Coordinates of C-alpha atoms in Angstrom, one line a residue:
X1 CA -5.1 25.6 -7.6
X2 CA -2.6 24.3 -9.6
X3 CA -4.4 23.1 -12.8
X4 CA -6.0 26.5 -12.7
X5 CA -2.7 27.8 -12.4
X6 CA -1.7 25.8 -15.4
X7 CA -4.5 26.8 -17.5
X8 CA -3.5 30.0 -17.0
X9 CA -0.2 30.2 -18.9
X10 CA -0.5 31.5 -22.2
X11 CA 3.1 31.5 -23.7
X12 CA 4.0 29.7 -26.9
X13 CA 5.6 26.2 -25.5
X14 CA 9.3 25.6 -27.5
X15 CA 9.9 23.2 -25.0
X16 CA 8.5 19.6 -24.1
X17 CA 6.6 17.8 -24.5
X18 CA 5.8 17.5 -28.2
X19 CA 2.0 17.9 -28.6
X20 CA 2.6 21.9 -27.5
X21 CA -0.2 22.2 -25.3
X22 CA -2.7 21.7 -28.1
X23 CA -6.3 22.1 -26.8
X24 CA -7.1 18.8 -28.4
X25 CA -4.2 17.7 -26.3
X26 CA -3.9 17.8 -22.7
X27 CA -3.5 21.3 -22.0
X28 CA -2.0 21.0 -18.9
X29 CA 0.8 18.6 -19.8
X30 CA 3.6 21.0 -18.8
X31 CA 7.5 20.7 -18.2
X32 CA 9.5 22.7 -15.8
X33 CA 9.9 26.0 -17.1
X34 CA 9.6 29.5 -14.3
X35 CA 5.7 29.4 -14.0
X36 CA 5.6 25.6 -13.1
X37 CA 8.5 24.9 -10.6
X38 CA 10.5 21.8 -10.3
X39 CA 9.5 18.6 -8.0
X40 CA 13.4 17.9 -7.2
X41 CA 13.7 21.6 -5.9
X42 CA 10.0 23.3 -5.2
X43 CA 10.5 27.4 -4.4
X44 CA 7.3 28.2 -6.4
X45 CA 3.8 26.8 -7.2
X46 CA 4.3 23.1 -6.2
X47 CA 5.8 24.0 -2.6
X48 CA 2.5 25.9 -2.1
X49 CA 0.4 23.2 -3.0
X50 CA 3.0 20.8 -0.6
X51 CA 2.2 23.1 2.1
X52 CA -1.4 22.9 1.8
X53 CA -1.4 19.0 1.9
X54 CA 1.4 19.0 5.0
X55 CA -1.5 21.4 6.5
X56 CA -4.4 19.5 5.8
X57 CA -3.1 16.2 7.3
X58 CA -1.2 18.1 9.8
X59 CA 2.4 16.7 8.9
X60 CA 5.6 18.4 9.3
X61 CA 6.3 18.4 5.4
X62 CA 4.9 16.4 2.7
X63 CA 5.9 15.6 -0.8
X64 CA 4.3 14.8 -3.7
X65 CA 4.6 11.4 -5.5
X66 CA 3.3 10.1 -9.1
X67 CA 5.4 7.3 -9.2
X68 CA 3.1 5.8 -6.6
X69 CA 3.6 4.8 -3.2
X70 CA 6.6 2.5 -4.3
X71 CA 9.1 5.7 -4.8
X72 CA 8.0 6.5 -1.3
X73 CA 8.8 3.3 0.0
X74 CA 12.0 3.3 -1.7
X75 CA 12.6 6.2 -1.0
X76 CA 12.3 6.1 2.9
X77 CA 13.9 3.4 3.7
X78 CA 17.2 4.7 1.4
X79 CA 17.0 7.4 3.5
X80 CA 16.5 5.8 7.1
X81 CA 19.5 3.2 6.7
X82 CA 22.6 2.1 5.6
X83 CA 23.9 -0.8 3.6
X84 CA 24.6 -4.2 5.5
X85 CA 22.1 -1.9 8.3
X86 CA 19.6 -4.2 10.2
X87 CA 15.6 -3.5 9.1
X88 CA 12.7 -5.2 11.0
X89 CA 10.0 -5.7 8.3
X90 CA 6.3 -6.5 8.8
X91 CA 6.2 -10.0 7.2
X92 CA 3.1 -8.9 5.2
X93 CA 4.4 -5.8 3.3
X94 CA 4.1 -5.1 -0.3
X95 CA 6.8 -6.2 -2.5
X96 CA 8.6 -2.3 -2.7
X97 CA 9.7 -3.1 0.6
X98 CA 11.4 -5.7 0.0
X99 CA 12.3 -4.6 -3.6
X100 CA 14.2 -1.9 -1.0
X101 CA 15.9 -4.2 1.1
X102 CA 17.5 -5.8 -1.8
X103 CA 18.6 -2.4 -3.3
X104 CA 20.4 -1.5 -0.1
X105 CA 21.6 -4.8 0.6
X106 CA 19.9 -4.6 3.7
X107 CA 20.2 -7.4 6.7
X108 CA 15.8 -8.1 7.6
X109 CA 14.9 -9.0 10.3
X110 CA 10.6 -10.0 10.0
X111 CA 7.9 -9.9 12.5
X112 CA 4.7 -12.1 11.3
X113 CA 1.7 -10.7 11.5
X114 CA -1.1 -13.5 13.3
X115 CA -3.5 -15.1 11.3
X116 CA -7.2 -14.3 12.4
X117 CA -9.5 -16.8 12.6
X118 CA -11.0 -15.7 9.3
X119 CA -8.2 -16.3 7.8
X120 CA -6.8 -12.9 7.2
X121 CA -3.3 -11.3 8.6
X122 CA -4.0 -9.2 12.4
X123 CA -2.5 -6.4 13.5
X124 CA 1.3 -6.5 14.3
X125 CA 2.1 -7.1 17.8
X126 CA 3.6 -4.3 20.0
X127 CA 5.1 -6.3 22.3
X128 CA 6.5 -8.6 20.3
X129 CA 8.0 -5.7 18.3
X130 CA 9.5 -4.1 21.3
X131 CA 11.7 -7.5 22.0
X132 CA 12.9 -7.7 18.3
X133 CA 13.7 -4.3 18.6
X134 CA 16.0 -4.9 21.6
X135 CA 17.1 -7.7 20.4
X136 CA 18.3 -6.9 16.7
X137 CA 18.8 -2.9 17.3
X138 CA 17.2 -2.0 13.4
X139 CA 17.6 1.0 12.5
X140 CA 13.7 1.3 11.2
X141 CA 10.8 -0.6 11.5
X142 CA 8.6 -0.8 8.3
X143 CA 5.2 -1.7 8.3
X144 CA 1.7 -1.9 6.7
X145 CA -1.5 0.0 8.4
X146 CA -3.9 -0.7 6.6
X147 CA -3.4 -4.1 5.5
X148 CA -4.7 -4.3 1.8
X149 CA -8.1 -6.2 3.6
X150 CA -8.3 -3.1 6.1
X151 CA -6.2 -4.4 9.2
X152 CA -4.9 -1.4 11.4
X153 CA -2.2 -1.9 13.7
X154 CA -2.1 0.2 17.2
X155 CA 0.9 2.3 15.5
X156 CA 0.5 4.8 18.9
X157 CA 2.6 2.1 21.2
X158 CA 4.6 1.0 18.3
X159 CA 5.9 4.2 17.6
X160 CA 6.5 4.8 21.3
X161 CA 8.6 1.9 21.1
X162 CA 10.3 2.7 18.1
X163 CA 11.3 6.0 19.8
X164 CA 12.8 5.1 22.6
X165 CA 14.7 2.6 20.9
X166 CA 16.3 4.8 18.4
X167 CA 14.6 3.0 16.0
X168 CA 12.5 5.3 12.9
X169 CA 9.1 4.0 12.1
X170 CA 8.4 3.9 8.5
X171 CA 4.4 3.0 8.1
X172 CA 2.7 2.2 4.5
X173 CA -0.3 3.5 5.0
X174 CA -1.1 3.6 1.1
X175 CA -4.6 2.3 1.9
X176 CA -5.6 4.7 4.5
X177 CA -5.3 8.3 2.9
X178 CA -8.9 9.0 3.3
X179 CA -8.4 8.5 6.8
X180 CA -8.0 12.3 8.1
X181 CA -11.2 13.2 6.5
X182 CA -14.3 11.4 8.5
X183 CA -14.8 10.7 12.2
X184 CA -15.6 6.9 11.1
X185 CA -12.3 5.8 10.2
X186 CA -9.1 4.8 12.0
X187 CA -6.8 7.6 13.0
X188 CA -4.1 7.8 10.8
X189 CA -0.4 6.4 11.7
X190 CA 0.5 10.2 11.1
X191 CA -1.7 11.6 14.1
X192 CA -0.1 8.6 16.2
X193 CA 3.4 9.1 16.4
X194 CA 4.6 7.8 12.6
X195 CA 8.1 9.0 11.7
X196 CA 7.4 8.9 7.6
X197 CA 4.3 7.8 6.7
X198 CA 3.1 6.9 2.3
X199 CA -0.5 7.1 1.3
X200 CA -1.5 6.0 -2.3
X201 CA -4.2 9.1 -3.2
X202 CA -5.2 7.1 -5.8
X203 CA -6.9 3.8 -3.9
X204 CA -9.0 5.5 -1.9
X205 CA -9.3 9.2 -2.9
X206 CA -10.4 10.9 -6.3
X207 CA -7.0 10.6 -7.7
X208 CA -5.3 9.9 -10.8
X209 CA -3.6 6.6 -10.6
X210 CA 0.3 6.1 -9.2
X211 CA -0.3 9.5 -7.0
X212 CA 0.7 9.7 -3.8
X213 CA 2.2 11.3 -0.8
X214 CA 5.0 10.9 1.5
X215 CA 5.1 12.6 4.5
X216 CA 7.6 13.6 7.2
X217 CA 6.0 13.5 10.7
X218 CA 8.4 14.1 13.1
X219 CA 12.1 15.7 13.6
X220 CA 13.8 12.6 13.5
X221 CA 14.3 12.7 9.8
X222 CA 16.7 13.8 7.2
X223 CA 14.0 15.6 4.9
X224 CA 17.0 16.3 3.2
X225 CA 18.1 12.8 2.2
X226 CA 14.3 11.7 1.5
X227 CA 14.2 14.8 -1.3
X228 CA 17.6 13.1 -2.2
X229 CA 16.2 9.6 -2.8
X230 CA 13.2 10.9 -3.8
X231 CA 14.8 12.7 -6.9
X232 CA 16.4 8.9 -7.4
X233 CA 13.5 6.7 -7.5
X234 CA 11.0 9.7 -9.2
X235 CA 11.0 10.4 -12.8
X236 CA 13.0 13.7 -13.7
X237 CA 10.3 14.7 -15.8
X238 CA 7.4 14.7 -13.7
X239 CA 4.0 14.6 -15.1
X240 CA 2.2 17.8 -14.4
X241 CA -1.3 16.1 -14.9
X242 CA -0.7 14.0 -12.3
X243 CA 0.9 16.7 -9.7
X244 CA -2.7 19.0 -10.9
X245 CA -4.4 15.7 -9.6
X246 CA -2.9 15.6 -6.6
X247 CA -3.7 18.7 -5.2
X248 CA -7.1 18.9 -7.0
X249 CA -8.3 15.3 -4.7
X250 CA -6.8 17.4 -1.9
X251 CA -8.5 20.6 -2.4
X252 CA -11.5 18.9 -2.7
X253 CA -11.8 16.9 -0.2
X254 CA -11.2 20.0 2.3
X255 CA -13.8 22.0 0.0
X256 CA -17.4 21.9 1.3
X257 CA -18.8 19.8 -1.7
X258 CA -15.8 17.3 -0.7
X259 CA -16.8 17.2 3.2
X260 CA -20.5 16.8 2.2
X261 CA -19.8 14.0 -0.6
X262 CA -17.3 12.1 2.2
X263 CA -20.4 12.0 5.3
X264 CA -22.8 10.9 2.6
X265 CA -20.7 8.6 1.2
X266 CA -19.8 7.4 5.2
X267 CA -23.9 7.4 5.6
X268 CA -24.0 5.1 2.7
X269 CA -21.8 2.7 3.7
X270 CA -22.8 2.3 6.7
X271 CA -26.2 1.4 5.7
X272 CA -24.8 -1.0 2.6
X273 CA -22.6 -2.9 5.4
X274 CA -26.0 -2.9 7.5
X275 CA -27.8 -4.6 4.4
X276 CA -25.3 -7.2 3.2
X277 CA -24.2 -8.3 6.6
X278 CA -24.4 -12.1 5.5
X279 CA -21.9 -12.0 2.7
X280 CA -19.4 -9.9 4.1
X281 CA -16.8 -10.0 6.7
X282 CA -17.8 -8.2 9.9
X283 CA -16.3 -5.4 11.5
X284 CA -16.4 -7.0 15.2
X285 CA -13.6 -8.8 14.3
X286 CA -11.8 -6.2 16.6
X287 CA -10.9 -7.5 19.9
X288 CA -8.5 -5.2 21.0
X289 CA -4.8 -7.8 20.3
X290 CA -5.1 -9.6 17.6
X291 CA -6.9 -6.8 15.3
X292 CA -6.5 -3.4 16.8
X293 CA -8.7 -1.7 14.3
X294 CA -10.2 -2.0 11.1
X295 CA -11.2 0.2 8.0
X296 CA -14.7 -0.8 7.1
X297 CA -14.3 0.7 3.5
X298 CA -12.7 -2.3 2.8
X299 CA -15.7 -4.6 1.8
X300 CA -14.5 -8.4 2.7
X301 CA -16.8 -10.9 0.9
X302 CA -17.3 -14.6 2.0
X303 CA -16.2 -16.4 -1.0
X304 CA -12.6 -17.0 -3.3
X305 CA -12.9 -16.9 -7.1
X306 CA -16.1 -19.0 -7.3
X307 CA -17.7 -15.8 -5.6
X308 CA -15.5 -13.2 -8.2
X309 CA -17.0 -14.8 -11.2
X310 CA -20.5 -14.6 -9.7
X311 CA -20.0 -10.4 -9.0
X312 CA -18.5 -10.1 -12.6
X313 CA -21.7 -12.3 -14.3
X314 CA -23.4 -9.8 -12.4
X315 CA -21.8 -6.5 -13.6
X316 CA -19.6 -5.7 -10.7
X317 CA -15.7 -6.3 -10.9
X318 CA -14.0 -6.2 -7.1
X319 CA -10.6 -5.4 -6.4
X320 CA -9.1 -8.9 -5.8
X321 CA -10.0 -12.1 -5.0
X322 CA -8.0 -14.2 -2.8
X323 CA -8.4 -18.4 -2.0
X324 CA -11.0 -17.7 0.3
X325 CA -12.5 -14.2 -0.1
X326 CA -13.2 -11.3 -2.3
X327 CA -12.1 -7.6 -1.3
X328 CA -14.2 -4.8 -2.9
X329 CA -12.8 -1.4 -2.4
X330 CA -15.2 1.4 -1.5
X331 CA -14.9 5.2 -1.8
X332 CA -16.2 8.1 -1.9
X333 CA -16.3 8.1 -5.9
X334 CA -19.2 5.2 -5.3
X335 CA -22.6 6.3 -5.2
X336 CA -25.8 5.2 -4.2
X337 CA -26.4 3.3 -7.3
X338 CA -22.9 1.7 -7.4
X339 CA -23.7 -0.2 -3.9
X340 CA -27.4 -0.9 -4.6
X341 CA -25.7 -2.5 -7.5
X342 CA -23.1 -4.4 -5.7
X343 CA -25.6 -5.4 -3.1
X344 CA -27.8 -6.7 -5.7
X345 CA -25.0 -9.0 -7.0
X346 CA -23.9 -10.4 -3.5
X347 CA -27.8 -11.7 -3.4
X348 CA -26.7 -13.9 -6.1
X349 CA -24.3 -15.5 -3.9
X350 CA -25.6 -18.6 -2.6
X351 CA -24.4 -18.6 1.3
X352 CA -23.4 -21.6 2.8
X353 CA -25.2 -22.5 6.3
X354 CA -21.9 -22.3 7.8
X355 CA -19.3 -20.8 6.5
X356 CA -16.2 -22.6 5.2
X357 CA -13.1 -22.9 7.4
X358 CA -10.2 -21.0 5.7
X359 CA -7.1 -22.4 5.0
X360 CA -4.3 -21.4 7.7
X361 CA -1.6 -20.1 6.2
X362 CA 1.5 -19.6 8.2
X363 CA 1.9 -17.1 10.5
X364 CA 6.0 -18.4 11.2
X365 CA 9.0 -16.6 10.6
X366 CA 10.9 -17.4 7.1
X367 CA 13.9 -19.3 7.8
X368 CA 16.3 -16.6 6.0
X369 CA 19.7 -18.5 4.8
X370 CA 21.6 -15.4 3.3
X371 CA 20.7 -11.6 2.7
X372 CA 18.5 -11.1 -0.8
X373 CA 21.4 -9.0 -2.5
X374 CA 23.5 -12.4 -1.5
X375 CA 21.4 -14.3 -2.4
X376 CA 21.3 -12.4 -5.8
X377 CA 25.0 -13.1 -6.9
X378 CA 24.6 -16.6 -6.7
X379 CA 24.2 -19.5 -9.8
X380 CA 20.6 -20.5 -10.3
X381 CA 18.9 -23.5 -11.7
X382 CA 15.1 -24.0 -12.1
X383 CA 13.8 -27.1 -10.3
X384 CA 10.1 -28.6 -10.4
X385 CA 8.4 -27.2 -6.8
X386 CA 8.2 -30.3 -5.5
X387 CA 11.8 -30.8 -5.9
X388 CA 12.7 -27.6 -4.2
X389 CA 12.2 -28.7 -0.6
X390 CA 15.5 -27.5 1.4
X391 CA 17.1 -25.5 -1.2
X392 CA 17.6 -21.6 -0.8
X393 CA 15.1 -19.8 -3.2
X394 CA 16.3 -17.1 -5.7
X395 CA 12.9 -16.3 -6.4
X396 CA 10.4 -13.5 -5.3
X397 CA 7.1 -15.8 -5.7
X398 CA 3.3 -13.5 -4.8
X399 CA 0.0 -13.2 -5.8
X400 CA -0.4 -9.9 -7.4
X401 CA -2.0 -8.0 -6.3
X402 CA -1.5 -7.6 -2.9
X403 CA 2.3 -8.2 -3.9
X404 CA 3.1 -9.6 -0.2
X405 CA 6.0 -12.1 -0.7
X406 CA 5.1 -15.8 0.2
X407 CA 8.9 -16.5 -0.4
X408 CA 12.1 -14.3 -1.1
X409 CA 15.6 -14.9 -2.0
X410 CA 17.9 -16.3 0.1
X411 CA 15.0 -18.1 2.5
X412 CA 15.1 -21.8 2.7
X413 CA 12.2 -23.6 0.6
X414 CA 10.1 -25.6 3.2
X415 CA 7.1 -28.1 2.9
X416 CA 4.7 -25.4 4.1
X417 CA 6.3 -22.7 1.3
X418 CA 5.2 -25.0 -1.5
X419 CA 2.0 -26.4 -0.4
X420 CA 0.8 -22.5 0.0
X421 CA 2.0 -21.7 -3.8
X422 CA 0.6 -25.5 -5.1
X423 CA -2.6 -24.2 -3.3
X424 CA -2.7 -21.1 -5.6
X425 CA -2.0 -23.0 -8.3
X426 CA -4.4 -25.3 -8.3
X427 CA -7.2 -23.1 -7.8
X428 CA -5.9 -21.4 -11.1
X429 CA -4.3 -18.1 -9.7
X430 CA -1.0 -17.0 -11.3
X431 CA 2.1 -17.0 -9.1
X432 CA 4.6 -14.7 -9.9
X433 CA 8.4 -16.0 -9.2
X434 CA 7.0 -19.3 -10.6
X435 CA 6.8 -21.0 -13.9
X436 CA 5.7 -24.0 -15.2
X437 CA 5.6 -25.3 -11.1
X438 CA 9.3 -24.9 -11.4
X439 CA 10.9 -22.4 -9.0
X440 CA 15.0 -20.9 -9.7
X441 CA 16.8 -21.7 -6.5
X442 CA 20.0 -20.9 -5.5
X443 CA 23.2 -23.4 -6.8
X444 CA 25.9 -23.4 -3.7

């Protein structure tokens, strides 16, 4: 609708951008002028195509976002809380959360995540939510569901929880917008109770990449201080190619041709999961606590880097690799020949006759020293990692992606925080916060 709709105006363009709409151009490249509307204040042709989305996955308003999920983020919890305002975090959330906690000055408060016997992050405990919540009074909850390897969280009690607490529940569900369209996958956190809820279009959907969508699912928020932040953290000149992308995914996965591609596409990976059963992670790693529920379009394969190298010699390049596994990200753009060829490469994998026992990272609760906007105003000095034991870091230090913190500022450095990073190290995976195996540390 909207790219049509773009295609459609005809006037001479004196405005920007400079290539004038040249059909050798992008012809759709607009700027706000009366027959495109504005993001930061739809009345026309973008509010229509917000509607449609907030009516396909059933939300009380939805925006659009092409600076990617992050703006969402960013843009929720400015909205939700005040600075110095208490925040429980999921330990495991991507690094625009706690980009957001630093830009508010925010006090966190974190809830770990267990650690699966197969080494990946569960789902987040209810009740252990509910006592934090009681405890620290936050006013929001943000968490993951999906986890970047597929993890769903059993966001129904949690937000009943949140509600009754006073407490808004933001959810980052930028790996689950394909959710709402088949039967086969979890129920979105926006159909269980979610106050705001971000998808990323682009991971899983036929998107352009940094679109996405946030969307307000319940009366308990200020719609009018999300637009507010929202207009903050998005560009002022939004790109119209990616806002005709956005609604084009959408409209076509409601469209007949979409529904059909999604069940063979579901068909398809079903069977593919079926077939390479050996080399991947299984989906019966629900048990109802620890793993609520998990999104089998996230393909887990045994294996680190060693197994990476092996898919690439053998024409397929996955999503990420991690110390002890390999996630490839399925979607309804793969066809049958993309997994026969995928399934062909995993039967180059030579499988172990047991397999490995992953390293346990730590599921415990960062020992926070000062806020990270404190932490932020202090002197800093670099110091060799292994000298950094009981200091206060002034570093962010991931692996990107999935950009989940293994350290922030203003948490005290510990034995266990720098045998996880010397572990990345050594197996040759770039750290980001560190250089050279020196880490910047707070000087008090």
């Amino acid at each position: 609708m909207l790219i049509k709709a773009l295609e459609n105006i005809s006037s001479c363009p004196f405005h920007m951008p400079g290539h004038k709409r040249r059909r050798d151009l992008f012809d759709i490249d607009f700027t706000e002028i009366p027959e495109t509307d504005d993001l930061h204040d739809p009345k026309g042709i973008l509010k229509d195509c917000m509607d449609f989305a907030a009516n396909v996955y059933k939300t009380k308003k939805t925006y659009f976002l092409i600076n990617g999920s992050t703006c969402g983020i960013l843009a929720a919890v400015s909205a939700c809380v005040q600075r110095e305002d208490k925040i429980l975090i999921a330990r495991n959330c991507h690094k625009s959360v706690y980009n957001a906690i630093y830009l508010n000055g925010l006090d966190p408060v974190y809830i770990c995540p267990p650690i699966l016997e197969c080494g990946l992050n569960g789902s987040i405990d209810p009740t252990e939510c509910e006592s934090l919540i009681k405890k620290h009074r936050p006013k929001a909850l943000v968490m993951v569901s999906p986890t970047y390897e597929g993890i769903v969280s059993d966001i129904g009690t949690i937000s009943e929880i949140c509600h009754k607490n006073d407490c808004i529940l933001i959810v980052d569900e930028a790996h689950g917008a394909h959710f709402c369209f088949h039967r086969g996958f979890p129920v979105s956190a926006a159909d269980c109770g979610a106050d705001i809820v971000i998808q990323s279009l682009h991971k899983t959907l036929p998107s352009l990449t940094q679109t996405a969508l946030l969307h307000i699912c319940s009366d308990r928020t200020d719609t009018e201080n999300i637009q507010k932040y929202l207009s903050i953290f998005q560009s002022s000149s939004p790109s119209y190619v990616l806002m005709g992308s956005i609604d084009g995914c959408i409209r076509y996965m409601t469209s007949e041709k979409g529904r059909i591609a999604v069940e063979n596409y579901y068909n398809t990976l079903i069977r593919f999961r079926k077939k390479a059963a050996p080399y991947i992670l299984s989906e019966n790693i629900k048990d109802g606590g620890s793993c609520f529920d998990v999104d089998i379009s996230k393909i887990i394969i045994h294996g680190g880097r060693d197994t990476a190298d092996i898919l690439r010699k053998n024409g397929i390049e996955p999503e990420m690799t991690e110390l002890f596994y390999t996630i490839a990200l399925s979607s309804v753009g793969d066809t049958d020949e993309s997994f026969h060829r995928l399934l062909s490469a995993l039967h180059n994998i030579k499988q172990p006759k047991t397999p490995p026992e992953p390293p346990m990272l730590s599921s415990a609760e960062p020992k926070i020293i000062l806020t990270p906007y404190k932490a932020s105003l202090l002197k800093t000095e670099s110091v060799p990692l292994k000298s950094s034991i009981g200091r206060i870091s002034a570093a962010t230090a991931y692996i990107y992606p999935p950009g989940i913190p293994i350290i922030n500022p203003g948490e005290l450095i510990t034995p266990e925080i720098t045998e996880i990073i010397e572990s990345y190290l050594s197996k040759g995976f770039s750290v980001t916060g560190i250089t050279n195996s020196t880490i910047k540390t707070a000087v008090i």
